[in-house]
Coordinates of C-alpha atoms in Angstrom, one line a residue:
Chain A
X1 CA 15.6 63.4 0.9
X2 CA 12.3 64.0 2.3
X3 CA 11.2 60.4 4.0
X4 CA 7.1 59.2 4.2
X5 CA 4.8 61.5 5.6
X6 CA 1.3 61.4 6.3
X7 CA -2.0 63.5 7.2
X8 CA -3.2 64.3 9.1
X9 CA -1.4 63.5 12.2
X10 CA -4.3 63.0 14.8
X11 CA -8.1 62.6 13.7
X12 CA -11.1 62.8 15.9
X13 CA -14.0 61.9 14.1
X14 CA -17.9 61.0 15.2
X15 CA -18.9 57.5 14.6
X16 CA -20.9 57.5 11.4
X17 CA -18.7 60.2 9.6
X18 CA -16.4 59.5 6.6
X19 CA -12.6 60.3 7.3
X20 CA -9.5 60.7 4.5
X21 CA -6.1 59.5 5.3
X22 CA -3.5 60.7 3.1
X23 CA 0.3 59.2 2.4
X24 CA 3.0 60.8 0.4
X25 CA 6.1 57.7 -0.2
X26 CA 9.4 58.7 -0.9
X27 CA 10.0 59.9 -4.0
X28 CA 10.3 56.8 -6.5
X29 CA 9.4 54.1 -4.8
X30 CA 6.7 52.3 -6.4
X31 CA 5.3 50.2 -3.8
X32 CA 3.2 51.4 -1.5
X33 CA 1.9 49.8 1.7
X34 CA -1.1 50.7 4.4
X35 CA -1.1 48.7 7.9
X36 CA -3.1 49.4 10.9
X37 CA -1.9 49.3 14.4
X38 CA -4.0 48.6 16.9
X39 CA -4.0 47.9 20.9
X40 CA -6.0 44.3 20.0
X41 CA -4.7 43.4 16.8
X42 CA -1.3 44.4 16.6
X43 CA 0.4 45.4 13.4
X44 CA -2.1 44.4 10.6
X45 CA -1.6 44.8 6.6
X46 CA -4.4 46.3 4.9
X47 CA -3.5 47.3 0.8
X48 CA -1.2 46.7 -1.2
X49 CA 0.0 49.1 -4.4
X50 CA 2.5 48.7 -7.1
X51 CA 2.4 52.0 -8.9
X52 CA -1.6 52.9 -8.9
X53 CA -2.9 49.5 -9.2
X54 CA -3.8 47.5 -5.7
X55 CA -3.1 43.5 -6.5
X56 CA -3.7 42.8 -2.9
X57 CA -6.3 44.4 -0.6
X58 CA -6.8 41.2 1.1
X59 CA -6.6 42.8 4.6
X60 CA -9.4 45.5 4.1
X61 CA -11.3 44.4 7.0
X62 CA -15.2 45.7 5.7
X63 CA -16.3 47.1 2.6
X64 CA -16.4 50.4 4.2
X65 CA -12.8 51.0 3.8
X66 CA -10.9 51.5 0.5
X67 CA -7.7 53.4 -1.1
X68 CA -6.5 54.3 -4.0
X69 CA -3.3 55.5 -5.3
X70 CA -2.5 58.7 -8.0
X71 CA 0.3 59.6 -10.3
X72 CA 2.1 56.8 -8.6
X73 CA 2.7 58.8 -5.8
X74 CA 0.1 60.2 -3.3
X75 CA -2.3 57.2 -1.9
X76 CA -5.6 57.9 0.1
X77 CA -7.0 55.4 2.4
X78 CA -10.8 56.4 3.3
X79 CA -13.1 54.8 5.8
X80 CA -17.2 55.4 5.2
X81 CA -19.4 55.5 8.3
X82 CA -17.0 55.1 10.7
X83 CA -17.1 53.0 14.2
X84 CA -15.7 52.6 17.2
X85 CA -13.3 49.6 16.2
X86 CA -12.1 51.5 13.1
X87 CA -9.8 53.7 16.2
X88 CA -6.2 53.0 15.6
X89 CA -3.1 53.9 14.0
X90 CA -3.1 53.8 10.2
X91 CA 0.5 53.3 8.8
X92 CA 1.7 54.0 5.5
X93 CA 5.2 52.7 4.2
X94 CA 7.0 52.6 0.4
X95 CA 9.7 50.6 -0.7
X96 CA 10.9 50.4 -3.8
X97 CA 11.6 46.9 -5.7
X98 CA 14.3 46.4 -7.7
X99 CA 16.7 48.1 -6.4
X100 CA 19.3 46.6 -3.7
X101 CA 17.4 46.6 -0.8
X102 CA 14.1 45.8 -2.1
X103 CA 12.3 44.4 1.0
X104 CA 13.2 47.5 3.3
X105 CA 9.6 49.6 3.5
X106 CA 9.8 53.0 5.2
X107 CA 7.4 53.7 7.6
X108 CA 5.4 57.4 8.1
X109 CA 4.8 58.8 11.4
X110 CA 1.0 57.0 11.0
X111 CA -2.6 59.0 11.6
X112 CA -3.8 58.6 14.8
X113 CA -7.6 57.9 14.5
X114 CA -10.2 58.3 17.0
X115 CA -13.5 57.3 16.6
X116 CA -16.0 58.8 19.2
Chain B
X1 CA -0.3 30.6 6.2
X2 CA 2.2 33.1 7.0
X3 CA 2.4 34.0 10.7
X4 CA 5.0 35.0 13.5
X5 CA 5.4 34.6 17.0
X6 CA 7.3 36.4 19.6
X7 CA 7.6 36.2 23.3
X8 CA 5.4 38.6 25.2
X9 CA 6.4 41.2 26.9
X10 CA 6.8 43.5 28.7
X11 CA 10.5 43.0 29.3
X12 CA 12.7 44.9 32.5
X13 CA 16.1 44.9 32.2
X14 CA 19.4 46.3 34.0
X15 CA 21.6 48.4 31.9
X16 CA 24.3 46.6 30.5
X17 CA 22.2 43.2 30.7
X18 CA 22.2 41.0 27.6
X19 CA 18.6 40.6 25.7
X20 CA 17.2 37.8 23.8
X21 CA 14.3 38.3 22.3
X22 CA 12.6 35.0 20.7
X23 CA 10.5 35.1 17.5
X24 CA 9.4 32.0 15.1
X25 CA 7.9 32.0 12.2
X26 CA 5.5 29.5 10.0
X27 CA 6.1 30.1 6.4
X28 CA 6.5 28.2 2.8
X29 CA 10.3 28.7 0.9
X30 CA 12.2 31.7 2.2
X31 CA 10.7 34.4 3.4
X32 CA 12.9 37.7 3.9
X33 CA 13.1 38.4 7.9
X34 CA 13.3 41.8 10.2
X35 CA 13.1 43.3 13.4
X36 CA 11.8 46.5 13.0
X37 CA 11.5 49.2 16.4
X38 CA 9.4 51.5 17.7
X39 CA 10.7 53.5 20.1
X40 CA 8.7 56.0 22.4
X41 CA 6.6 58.8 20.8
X42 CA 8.6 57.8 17.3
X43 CA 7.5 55.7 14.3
X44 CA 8.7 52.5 13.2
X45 CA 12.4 51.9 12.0
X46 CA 14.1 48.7 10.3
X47 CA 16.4 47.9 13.0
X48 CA 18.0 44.6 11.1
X49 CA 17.3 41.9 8.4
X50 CA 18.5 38.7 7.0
X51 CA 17.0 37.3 3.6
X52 CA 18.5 34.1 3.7
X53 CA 19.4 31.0 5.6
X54 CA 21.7 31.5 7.6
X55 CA 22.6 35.5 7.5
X56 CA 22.8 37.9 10.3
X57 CA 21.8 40.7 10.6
X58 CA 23.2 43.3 13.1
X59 CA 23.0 46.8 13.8
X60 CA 23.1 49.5 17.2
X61 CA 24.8 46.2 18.5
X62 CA 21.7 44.3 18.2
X63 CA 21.9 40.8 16.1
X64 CA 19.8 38.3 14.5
X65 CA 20.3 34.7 12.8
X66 CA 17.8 33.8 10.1
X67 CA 17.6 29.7 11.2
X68 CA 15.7 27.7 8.7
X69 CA 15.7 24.8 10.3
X70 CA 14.6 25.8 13.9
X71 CA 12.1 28.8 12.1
X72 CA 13.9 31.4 13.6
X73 CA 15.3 34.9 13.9
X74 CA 15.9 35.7 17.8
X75 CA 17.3 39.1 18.3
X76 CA 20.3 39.7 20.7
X77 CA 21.7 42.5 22.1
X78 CA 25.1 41.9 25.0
X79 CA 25.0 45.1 26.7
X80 CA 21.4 47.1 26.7
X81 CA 21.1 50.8 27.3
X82 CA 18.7 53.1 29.1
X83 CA 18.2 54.5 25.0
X84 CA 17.5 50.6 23.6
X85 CA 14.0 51.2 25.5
X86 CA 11.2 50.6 23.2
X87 CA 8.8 48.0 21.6
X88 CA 10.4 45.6 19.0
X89 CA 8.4 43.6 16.2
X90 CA 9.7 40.7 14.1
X91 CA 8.4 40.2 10.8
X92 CA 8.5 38.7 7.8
X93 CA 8.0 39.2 4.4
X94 CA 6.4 35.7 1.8
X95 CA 8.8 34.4 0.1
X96 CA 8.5 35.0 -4.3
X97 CA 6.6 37.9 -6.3
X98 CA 6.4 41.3 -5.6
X99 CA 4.3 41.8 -2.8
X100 CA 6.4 42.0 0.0
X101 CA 3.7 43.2 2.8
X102 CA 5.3 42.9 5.9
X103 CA 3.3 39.7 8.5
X104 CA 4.0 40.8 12.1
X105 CA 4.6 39.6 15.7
X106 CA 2.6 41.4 18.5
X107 CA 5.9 43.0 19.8
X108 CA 7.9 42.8 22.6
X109 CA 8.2 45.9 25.0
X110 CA 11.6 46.5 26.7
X111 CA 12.1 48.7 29.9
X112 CA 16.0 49.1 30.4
X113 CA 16.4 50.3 33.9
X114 CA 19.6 52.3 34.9

């Protein structure tokens, strides 16, 4: 079966602009996780979903960023006015509790973003 | 809080050298623990885990033990290859509920040299 993707692959955006990051999980899970990976900061969680709702958003670093999650499949993570520091990679994964490996999340190739 | 620490990298290596990488973590109960990899130009991939005191985890050769009472979950590897170049991350999940967001280490690059 088809594993995590996500879109786009590379963005190149001005600072200022508003940019959408998309994330299809693997069909069924109903977790759904966005991290960002960045040369400073390492591997950071941002959101957590469990079907469409989002119990956890604790790492959203600024009010400029949010996400939201459809159908309890398809989750968009958008950034307003963008800047410089918002550059990095932006990772989706899905897991799905329950089931015998519950803690295993599946990562996505990740959206490269560059903020100019 | 949560939190994990790994030794810094980068680490150069001979083929067929053994590898330790160390990690510890800080956490309350049990949380669930993995060594995930990243190797060049490719995503990350769950490499191994252990989700309770004690277990091991092991794959491609590479093994970890899930030590409660030293906080730990070292990776080893006896014999690295050219191929087992890449970064590696150790991370853990909190223990209880259903949020299992992953807390990481800053990774730990490997250069296996022929």
């Amino acid at each position: 079966g088809a594993g995590v993707s996500q879109s786009p692959s590379n963005k190149v955006t001005e600072k200022g602009k508003d940019v959408e990051l998309r994330c299809d999980p693997i069909s069924g899970h109903t977790a759904l996780y966005w991290y960002r990976q960045s040369l400073g900061q390492g591997l950071e969680f941002l959101i957590y979903f469990q079907g469409n709702s989002a119990p956890d958003k604790s790492g959203l670093p600024s009010d400029r960023f949010s996400a939201e999650r459809t159908g309890g499949s398809v989750s968009t993570l958008t950034i307003q006015r963008t800047q410089q520091e918002d550059s990095a990679v932006y990772l989706c994964a899905s897991s799905s509790p329950g089931l015998l490996s519950p803690d295993t999340q599946y990562f996505g190739p990740g959206t490269r973003l560059t903020v100019l | 809080g949560n939190s994990v620490t790994q030794m810094e990298g980068p680490v150069t290596l001979s083929e067929e050298a053994f590898l330790t990488i160390n990690c510890t973590y800080t956490a309350t109960g049990y949380p669930s623990l993995f060594w995930y990899v990243q190797y060049p130009g490719e995503g990350l991939q769950l490499l191994l885990k252990a989700t309770k005191a004690d277990d091991k985890g092991s794959n491609k050769g590479f093994e970890a033990t899930y030590r409660k009472e030293t906080t730990s979950f070292h990776l080893e590897k006896g014999s690295v290859q050219v191929s087992d170049s890449a970064v590696y991350f150790c991370a853990l999940t909190p223990w209880g509920g259903n949020n299992r967001k992953l807390i990481w280490g800053l990774g730990t690059s490997l250069a296996v040299n022929p």
